[in-house]
XYZ file of C-alpha atoms in Angstrom:
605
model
C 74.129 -45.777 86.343
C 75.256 -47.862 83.097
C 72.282 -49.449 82.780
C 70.550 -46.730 82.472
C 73.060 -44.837 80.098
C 72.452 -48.129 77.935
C 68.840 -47.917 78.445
C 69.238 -44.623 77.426
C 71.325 -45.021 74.819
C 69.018 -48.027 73.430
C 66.206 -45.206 73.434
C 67.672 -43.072 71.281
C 68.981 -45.462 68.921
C 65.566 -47.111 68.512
C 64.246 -43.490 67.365
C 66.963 -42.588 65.253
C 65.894 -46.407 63.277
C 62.231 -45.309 63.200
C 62.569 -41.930 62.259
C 64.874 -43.456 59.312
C 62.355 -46.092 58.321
C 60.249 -43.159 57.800
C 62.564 -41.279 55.223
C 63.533 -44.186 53.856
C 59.583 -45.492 52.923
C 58.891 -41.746 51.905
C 61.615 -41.571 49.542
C 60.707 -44.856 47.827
C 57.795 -43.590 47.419
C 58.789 -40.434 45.646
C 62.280 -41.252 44.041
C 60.526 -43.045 40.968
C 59.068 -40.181 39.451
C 61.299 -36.907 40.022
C 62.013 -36.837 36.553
C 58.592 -36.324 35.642
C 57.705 -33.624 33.438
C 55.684 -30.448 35.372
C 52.552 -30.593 33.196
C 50.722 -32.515 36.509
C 48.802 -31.039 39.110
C 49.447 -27.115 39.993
C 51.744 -26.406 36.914
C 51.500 -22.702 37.827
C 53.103 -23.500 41.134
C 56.631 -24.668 38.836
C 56.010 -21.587 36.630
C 56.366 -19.537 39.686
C 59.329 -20.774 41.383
C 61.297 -22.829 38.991
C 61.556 -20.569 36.052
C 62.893 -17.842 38.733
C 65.386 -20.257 40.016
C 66.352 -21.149 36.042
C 67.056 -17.332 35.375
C 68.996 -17.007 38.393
C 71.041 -19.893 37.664
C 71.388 -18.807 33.904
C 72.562 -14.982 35.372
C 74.932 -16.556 38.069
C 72.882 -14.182 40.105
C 71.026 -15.524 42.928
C 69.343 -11.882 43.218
C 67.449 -11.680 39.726
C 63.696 -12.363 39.696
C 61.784 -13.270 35.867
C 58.738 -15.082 35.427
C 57.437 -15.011 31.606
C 54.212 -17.121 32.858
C 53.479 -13.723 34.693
C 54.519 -10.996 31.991
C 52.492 -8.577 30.461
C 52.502 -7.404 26.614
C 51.699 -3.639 27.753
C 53.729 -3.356 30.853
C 56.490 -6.034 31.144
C 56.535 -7.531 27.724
C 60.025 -9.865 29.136
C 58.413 -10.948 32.750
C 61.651 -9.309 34.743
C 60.729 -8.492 38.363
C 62.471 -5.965 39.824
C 62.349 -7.441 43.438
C 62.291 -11.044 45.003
C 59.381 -12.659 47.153
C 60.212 -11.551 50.585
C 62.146 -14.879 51.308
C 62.712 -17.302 48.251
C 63.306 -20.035 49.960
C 61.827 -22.731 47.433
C 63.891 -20.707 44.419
C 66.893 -20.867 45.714
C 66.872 -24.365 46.892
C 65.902 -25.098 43.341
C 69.043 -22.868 41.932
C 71.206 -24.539 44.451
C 70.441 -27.688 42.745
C 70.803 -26.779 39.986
C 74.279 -25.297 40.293
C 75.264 -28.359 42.688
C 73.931 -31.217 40.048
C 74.531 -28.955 36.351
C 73.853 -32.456 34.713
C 70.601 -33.540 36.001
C 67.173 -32.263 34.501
C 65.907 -29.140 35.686
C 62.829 -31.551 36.746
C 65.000 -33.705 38.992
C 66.555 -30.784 40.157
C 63.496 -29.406 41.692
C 62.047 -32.518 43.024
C 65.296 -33.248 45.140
C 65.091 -29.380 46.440
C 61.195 -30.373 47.576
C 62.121 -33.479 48.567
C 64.899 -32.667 51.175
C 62.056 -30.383 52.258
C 59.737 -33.167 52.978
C 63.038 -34.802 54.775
C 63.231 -32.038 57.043
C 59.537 -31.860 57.829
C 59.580 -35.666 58.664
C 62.652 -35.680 61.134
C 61.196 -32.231 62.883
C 57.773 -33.105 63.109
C 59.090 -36.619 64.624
C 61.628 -34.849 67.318
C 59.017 -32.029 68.192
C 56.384 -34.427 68.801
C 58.807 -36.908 70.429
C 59.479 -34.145 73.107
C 55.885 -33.158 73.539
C 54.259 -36.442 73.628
C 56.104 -39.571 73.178
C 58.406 -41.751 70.494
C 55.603 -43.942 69.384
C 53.009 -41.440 68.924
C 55.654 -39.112 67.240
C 56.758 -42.670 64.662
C 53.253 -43.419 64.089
C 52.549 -39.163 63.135
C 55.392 -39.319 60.534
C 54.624 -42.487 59.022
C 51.069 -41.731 58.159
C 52.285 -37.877 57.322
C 54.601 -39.865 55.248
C 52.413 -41.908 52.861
C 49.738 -38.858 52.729
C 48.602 -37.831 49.054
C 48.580 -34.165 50.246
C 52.254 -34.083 52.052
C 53.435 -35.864 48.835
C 52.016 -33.652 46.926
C 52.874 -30.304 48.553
C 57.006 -31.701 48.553
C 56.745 -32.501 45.151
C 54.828 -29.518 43.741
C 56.957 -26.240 44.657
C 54.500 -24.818 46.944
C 55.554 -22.447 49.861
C 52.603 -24.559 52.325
C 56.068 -27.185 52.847
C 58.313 -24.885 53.526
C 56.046 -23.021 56.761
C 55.097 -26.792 57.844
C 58.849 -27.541 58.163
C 58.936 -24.117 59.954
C 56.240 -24.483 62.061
C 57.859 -28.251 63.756
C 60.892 -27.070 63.873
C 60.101 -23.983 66.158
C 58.049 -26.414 67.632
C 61.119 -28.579 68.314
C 62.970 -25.894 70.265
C 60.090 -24.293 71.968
C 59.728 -27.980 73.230
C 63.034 -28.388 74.882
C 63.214 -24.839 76.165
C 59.653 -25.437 78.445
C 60.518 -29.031 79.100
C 64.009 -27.302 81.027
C 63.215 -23.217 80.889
C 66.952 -22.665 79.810
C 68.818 -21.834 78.238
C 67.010 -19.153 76.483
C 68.205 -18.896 72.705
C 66.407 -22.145 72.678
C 63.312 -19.612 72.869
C 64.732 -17.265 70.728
C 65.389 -20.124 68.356
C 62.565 -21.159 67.760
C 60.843 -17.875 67.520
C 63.440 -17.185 64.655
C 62.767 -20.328 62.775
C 58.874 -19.069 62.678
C 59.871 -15.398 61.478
C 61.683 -17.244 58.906
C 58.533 -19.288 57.930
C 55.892 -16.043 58.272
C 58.594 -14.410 55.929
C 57.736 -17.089 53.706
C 54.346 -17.568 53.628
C 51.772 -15.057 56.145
C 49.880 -18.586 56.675
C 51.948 -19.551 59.037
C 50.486 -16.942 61.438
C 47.180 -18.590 61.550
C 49.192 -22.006 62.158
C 51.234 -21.603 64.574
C 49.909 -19.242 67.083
C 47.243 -20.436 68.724
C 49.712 -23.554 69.333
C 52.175 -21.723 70.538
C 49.804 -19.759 73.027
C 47.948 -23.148 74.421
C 51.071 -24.711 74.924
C 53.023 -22.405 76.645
C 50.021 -21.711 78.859
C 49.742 -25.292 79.756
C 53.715 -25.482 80.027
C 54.813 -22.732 81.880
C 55.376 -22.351 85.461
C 52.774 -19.335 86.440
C 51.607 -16.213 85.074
C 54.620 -14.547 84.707
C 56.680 -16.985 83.104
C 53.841 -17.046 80.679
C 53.716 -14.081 79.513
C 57.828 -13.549 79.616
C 57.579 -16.791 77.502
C 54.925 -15.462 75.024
C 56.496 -11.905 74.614
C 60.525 -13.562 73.905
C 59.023 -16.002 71.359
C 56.919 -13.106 69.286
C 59.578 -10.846 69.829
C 62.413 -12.849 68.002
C 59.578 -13.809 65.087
C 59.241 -10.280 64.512
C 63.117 -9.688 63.997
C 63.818 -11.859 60.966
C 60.332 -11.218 60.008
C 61.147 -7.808 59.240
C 64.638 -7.894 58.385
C 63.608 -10.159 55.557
C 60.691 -7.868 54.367
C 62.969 -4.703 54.498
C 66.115 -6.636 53.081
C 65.500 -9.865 50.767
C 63.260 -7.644 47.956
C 65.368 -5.263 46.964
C 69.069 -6.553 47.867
C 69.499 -6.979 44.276
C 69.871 -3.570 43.790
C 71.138 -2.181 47.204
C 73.468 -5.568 48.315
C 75.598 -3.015 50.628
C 72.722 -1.667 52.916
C 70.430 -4.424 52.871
C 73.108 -7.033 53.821
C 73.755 -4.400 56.496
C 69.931 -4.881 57.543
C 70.385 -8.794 58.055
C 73.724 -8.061 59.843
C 72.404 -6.055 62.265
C 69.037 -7.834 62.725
C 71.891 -11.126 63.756
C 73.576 -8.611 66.091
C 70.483 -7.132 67.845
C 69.035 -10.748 68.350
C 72.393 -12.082 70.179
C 72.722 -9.244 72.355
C 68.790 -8.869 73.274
C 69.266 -12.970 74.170
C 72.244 -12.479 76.259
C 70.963 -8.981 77.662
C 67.249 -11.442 78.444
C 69.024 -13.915 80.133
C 71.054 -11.811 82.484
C 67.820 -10.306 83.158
C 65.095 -12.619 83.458
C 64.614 -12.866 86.775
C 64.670 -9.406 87.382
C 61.624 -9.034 84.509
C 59.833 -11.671 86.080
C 60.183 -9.789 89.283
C 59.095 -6.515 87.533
C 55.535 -8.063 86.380
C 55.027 -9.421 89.833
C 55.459 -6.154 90.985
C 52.885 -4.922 87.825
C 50.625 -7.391 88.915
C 50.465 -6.478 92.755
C 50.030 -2.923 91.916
C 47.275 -3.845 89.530
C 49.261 -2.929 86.337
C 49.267 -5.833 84.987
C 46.113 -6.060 83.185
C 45.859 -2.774 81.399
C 49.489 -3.034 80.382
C 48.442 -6.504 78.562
C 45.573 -5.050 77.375
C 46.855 -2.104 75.579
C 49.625 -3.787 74.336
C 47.760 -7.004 72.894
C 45.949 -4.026 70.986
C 48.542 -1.992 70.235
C 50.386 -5.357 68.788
C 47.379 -6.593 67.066
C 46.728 -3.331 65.133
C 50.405 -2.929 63.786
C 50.086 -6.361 62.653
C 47.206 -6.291 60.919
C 48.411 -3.193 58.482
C 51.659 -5.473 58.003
C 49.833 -8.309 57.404
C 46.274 -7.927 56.597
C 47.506 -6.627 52.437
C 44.238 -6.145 49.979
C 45.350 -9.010 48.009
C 45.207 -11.444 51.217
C 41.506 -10.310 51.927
C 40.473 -10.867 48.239
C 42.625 -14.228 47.473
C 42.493 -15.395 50.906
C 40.598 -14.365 54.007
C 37.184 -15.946 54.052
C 34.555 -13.212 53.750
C 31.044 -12.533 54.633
C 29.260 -14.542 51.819
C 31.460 -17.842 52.666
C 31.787 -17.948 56.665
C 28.255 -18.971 57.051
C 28.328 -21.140 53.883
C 27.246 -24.775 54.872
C 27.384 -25.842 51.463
C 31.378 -24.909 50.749
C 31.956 -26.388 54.269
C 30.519 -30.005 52.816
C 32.356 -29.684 49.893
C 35.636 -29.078 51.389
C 34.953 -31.778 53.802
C 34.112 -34.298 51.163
C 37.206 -33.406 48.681
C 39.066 -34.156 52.402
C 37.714 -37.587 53.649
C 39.008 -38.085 49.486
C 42.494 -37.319 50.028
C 43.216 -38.867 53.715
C 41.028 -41.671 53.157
C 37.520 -42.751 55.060
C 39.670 -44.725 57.572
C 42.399 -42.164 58.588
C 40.037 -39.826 58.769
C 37.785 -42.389 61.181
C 40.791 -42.886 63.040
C 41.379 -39.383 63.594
C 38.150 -38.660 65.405
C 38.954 -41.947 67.524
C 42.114 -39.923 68.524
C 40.146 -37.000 69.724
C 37.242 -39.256 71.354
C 40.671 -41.145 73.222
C 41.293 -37.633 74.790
C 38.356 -37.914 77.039
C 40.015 -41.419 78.023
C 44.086 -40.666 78.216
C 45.454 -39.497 81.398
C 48.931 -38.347 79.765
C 48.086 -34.760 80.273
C 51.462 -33.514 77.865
C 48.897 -35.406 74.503
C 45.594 -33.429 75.300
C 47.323 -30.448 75.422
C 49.045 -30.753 72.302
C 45.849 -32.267 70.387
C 43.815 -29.361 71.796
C 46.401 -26.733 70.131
C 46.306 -28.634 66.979
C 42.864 -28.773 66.677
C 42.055 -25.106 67.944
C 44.408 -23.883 65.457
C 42.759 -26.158 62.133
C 39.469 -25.026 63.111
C 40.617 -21.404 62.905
C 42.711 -21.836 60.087
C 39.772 -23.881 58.276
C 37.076 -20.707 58.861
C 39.242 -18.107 58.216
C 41.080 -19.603 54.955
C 38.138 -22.066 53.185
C 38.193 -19.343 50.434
C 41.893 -20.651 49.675
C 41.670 -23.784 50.755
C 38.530 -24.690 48.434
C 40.921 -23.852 45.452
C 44.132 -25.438 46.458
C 44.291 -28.662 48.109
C 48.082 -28.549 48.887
C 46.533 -25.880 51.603
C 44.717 -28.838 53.670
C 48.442 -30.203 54.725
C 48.019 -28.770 57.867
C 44.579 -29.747 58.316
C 45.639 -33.059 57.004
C 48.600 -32.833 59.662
C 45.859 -31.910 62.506
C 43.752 -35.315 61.484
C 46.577 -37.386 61.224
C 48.313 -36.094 64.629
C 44.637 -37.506 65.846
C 45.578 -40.908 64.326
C 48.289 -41.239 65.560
C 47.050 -40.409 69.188
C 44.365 -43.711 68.614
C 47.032 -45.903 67.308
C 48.590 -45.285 70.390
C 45.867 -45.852 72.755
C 45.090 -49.005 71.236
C 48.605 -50.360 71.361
C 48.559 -49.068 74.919
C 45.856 -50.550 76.110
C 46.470 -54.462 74.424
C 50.429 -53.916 75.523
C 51.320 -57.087 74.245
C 54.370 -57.092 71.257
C 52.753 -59.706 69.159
C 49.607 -58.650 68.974
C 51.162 -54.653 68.440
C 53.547 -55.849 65.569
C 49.852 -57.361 63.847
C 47.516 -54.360 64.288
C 50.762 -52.132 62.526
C 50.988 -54.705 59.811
C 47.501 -54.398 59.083
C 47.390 -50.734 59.271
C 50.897 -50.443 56.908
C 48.764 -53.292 54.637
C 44.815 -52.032 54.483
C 45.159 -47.583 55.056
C 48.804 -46.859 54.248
C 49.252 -49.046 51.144
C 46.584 -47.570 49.150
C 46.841 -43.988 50.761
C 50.677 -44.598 48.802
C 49.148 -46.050 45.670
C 46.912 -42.555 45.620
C 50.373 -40.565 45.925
C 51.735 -42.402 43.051
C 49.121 -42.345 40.919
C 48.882 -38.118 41.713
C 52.958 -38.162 40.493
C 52.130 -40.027 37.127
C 49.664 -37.496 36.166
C 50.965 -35.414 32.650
C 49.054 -33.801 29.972
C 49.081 -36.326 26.743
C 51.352 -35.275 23.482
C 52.790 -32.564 25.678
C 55.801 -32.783 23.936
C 54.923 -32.552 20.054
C 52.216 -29.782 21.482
C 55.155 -27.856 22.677
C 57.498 -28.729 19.709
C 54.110 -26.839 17.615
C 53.782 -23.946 19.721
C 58.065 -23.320 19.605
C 57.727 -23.704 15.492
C 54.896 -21.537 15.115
C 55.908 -18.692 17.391
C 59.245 -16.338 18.048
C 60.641 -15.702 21.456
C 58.839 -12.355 21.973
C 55.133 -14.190 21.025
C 52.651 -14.453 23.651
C 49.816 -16.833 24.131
C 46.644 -16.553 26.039
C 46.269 -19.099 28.564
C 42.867 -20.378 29.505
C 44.035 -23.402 31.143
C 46.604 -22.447 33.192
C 48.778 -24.462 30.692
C 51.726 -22.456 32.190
C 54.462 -25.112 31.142
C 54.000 -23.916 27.713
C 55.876 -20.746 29.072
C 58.280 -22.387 31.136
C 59.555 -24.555 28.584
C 60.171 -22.645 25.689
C 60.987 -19.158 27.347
C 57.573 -17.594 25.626
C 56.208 -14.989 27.723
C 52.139 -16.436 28.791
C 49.248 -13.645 29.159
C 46.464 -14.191 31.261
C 43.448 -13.477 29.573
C 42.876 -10.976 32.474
C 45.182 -8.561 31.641
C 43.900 -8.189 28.283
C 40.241 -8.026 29.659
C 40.552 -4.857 32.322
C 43.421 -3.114 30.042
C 41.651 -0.009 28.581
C 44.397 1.024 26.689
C 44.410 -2.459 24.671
C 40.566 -2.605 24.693
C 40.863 1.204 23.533
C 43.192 -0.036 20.771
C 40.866 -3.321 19.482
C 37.942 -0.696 18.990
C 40.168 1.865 16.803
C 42.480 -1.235 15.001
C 40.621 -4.308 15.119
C 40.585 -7.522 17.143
C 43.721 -9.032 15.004
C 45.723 -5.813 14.387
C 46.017 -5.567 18.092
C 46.998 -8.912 19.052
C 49.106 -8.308 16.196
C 50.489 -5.433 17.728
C 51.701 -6.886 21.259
C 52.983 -9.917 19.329
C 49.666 -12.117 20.983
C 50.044 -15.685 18.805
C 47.882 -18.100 20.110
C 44.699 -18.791 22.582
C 45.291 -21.913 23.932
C 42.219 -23.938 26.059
C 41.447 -27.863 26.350
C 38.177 -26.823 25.630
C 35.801 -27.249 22.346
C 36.480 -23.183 21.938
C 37.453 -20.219 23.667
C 34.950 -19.063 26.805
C 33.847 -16.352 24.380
C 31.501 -14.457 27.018
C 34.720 -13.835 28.765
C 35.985 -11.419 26.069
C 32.693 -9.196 26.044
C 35.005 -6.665 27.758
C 36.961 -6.366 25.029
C 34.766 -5.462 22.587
C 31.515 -3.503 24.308
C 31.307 -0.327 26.456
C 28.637 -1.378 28.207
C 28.759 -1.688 32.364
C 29.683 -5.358 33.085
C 30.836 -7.069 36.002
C 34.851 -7.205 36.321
C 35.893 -10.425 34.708
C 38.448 -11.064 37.542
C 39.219 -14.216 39.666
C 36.729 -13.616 42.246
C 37.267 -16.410 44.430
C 34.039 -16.044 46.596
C 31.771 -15.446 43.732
C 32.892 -19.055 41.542
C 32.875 -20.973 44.818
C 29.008 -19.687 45.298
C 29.004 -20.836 41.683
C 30.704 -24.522 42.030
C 28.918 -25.886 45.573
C 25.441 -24.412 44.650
C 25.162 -23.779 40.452
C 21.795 -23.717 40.503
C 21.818 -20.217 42.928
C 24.741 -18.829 41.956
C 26.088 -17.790 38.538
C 30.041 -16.629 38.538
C 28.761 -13.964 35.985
C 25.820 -12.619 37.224
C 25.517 -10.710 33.656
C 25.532 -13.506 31.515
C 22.342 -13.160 29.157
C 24.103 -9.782 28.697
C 27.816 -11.029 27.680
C 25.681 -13.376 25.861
C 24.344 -10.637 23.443
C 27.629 -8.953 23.504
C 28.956 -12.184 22.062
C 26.418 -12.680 19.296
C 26.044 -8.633 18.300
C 30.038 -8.109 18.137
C 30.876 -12.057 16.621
C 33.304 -12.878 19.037
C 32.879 -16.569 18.188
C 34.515 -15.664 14.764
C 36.770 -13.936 16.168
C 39.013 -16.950 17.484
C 40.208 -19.262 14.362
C 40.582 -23.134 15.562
C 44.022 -23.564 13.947
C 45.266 -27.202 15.336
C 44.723 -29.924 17.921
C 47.446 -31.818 19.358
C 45.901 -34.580 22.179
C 44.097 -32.450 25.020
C 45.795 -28.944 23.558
C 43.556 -26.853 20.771
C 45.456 -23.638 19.018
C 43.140 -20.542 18.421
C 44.010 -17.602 16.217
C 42.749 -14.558 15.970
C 40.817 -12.350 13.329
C 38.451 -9.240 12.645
């Protein structure tokens, strides 16, 4: 019996070292460069999360919502949002940073908020995989998670696709124990929480995690009954804090009392319904055997998958998510956008992870551990749905492949394994990781770092121009996402798109003038990295004539990137064209200074 507490005991101190070694690699990584400024990759990201988090901090109020990169001159001239995102998790990490470190930069601030992130992605993904698989397969997952571009990227960037991972393995984690013993039940109710939590978040997590969930609890469970008891529980506690955080987070700003009572009771309801569940479990397993005799079963299931399906579709399925995110009709069938995605991939997790990823899944057909096909199979079923139904997303944003990046490397991990398995001999174990750490993980962490150093040139004097030359209330028009501009020096940003579909300010530029207007809504500078200003854009402005809506139409430029000889983002462009040369937009825009990558246009008739 002591031996095998010891044995035990050696177990578990042998994954608390690796999972350490793990954080501790990933945060040398990282540490160097939190202090860097957020002029890198996906500036609009900070814009949207940090400056919230500053205002908060600067109004003691952990409530208040402003975001100058997003204001508008006619609307919301000071960028103050009335409500929060549904759960702010990312902003209020950031805030509590900044109120628990007041001295550090607001830079450092942020990247220790995304970094404990990345912490707590590491440990769960390592413990739910541990339970699910094995140790080594769950060490080798998080070390090559670890030193990936994309994972260091999406925990240094604030991006919301961190926060859902960390969701998704830690209701992975306690869905894990609970089928591994079937008790007690909060474990269930748990993890279905954490995901609520996460969907709350970010809606992606839907596509992630249920397919995984559904494959693995019908592998898992007992029989038919405990599967669907199973299923039901879990979806039924992510719906709770789902909703109580839609109803509640928004608007407790303004109504603290009732919407505090909304959380409050949403607590309440899921402690009694676990304790109320557990009492009666056996007696609702008994009930659907009794449904299932009687041939109720079926239809029951039926109507309420439906039923279940519709409701969440109208809470989920939103306009914007089918514009901005939902592949559609002219991508699913795409071949061309497929390729491309798969080529900016194989970039970012390297041609040998990404050979040693389809090993893993070629190893299935060889590995008798039943508990690792299963959870390969759910990974892969859910990045293959995720991949079709999201590429119009994903194309734009790579940070969106971490989960496709976490399906691959899960894969790796699973051929690492089988190799070491099969050779079983220490020496020669300890040489194939040495040479794996030495040839694919050193220069998958020399990509990472290299991704960290990247800033825009002369940043600095650009910005000490642009805060000389304008007053608080100025705006500038932002071609380049060059969102930092607004971040740093509290000037409210427009996108050019406002302008373009506002018929009151294109009303207003056809009775004034061009510069009277911009004059008017305090609109100071066009700012681009480009030779001039994509004048065909502002045809809008200045003609009556039909054109197409100069909006971000995702599916219409990704036609345009993969295949430009086919596709052109504005189909009307010998017509803007004309606009352009009959109104003379081009004189329109005044090159006033260039300061490295950074060129200042102002405006006249």
């Amino acid at each position: 019996m002591n031996h095998l507490l010891t044995l035990h005991n050696i177990k578990k101190f042998t994954a608390l070292l690796a999972i350490l070694f793990v954080v501790i690699i990933y945060t040398i990584i990282k540490a160097p460069y939190f202090d860097q400024n957020f002029t890198g990759e996906h500036p609009m990201k900070y814009s949207a999360y940090v400056e919230p988090a500053i205002y908060m901090v600067q109004e003691n109020d952990f409530t208040k919502n402003r975001k100058t990169y997003y204001a508008d001159p006619i609307g919301n001239p000071s960028g103050i949002i009335g409500e929060l995102p549904q759960f702010p998790k990312i902003e209020w990490s950031v805030a509590s940073m900044m109120k628990i470190f007041p001295n550090l930069s607001i830079e450092t601030n942020t990247r220790i908020a995304m970094h404990l992130i990345g912490i707590m992605i590491l440990v769960f993904s390592f413990l739910s995989i541990k339970e699910l698989t094995n140790t080594r397969i769950a060490f080798f997952f998080s070390l090559l998670l670890a030193t990936n571009p994309i994972f260091g990227l999406a925990t240094f960037v604030t991006v919301y696709d961190s926060v859902i991972l960390a969701a998704l393995f830690a209701s992975l984690y306690f869905l894990a124990i609970y089928l591994k013993s079937r008790k007690p039940l909060y474990l269930l109710a748990i993890a279905g929480a954490i995901a609520g939590f996460g969907l709350a978040a970010k809606i992606t997590l839907l596509i992630w995690i249920v397919p995984i969930v559904l494959i693995l609890i019908f592998f898992k469970s007992p029989n038919l009954f405990t599967k669907i008891f199973d299923t039901a529980m879990y979806f039924l506690f992510i719906s709770i804090p789902y909703l109580a955080t839609k109803l509640a987070i928004p608007t407790i700003g303004e109504q603290k009392l009732q919407n505090s009572l909304i959380l409050l009771i949403a607590i309440f309801v899921s402690i009694a319904l676990v304790s109320i569940l557990q009492k009666r479990k056996e007696e609702i397993l008994l009930l659907l055997e009794n449904f299932h005799k009687k041939k109720f079963l079926l239809p029951i299931l039926i109507v309420t998958t439906i039923l279940i399906g519709l409701v969440g579709a109208q809470l989920v399925m939103t306009p914007a998510i089918r514009e901005e995110f939902i592949t559609d009709t002219k991508l699913l069938f795409n071949i061309d956008m497929y390729i491309y995605i798969a080529r900016q991939f194989v970039r970012h997790i390297g041609i040998p992870l990404a050979l040693l990823g389809l090993g893993g899944i070629v190893s299935l057909f060889f590995i008798k551990e039943k508990d690792i096909k299963v959870l390969s199979i759910a990974f892969l079923t859910s990045g293959l749905i995720f991949l079709v139904s999201s590429s119009k997303s994903i194309f734009f944003h790579d940070y969106y492949t971490i989960f496709l990046m976490a399906v691959i490397l899960l894969n790796s991990a699973i051929a690492i394994y089988f190799v070491t398995q099969k050779i079983n001999h220490l020496a020669l174990n300890t040489l194939i990781f040495l040479l794996i750490f030495i040839f694919i993980l050193l220069p998958r962490i020399s990509h990472t770092q290299e991704r960290y150093e990247v800033q825009q040139e002369k940043f600095d004097k650009a910005l000490e121009y642009f805060i000389e030359n304008t007053n608080k209330e100025d705006f500038y028009i932002d071609e380049v996402q060059a969102t930092y501009f607004s971040l740093y020096s509290n000037r409210p940003r427009l996108r050019d798109l406002v302008i373009l579909e506002d018929e009151i300010f294109k009303e207003k530029v056809r009775e004034n003038g061009f510069k009277n207007t911009m004059n008017e809504y305090n609109i100071k500078y066009l700012i681009t990295f480009n030779e001039q200003p994509e004048y065909e854009k502002y045809a809008n402005i200045f003609s009556q004539e039909e054109l197409k809506r100069p909006s971000y139409r995702r599916s219409d430029l990704i036609l345009s990137i993969v295949n430009p000889e086919k596709y052109e983002y504005f189909e009307d462009i010998e017509q803007r064209e004309k606009i352009v040369e009959e109104y003379n937009i081009e004189e329109k825009f005044v090159f006033e200074k260039q300061i490295g990558d950074f060129r200042f246009f102002t405006f006249q008739d």
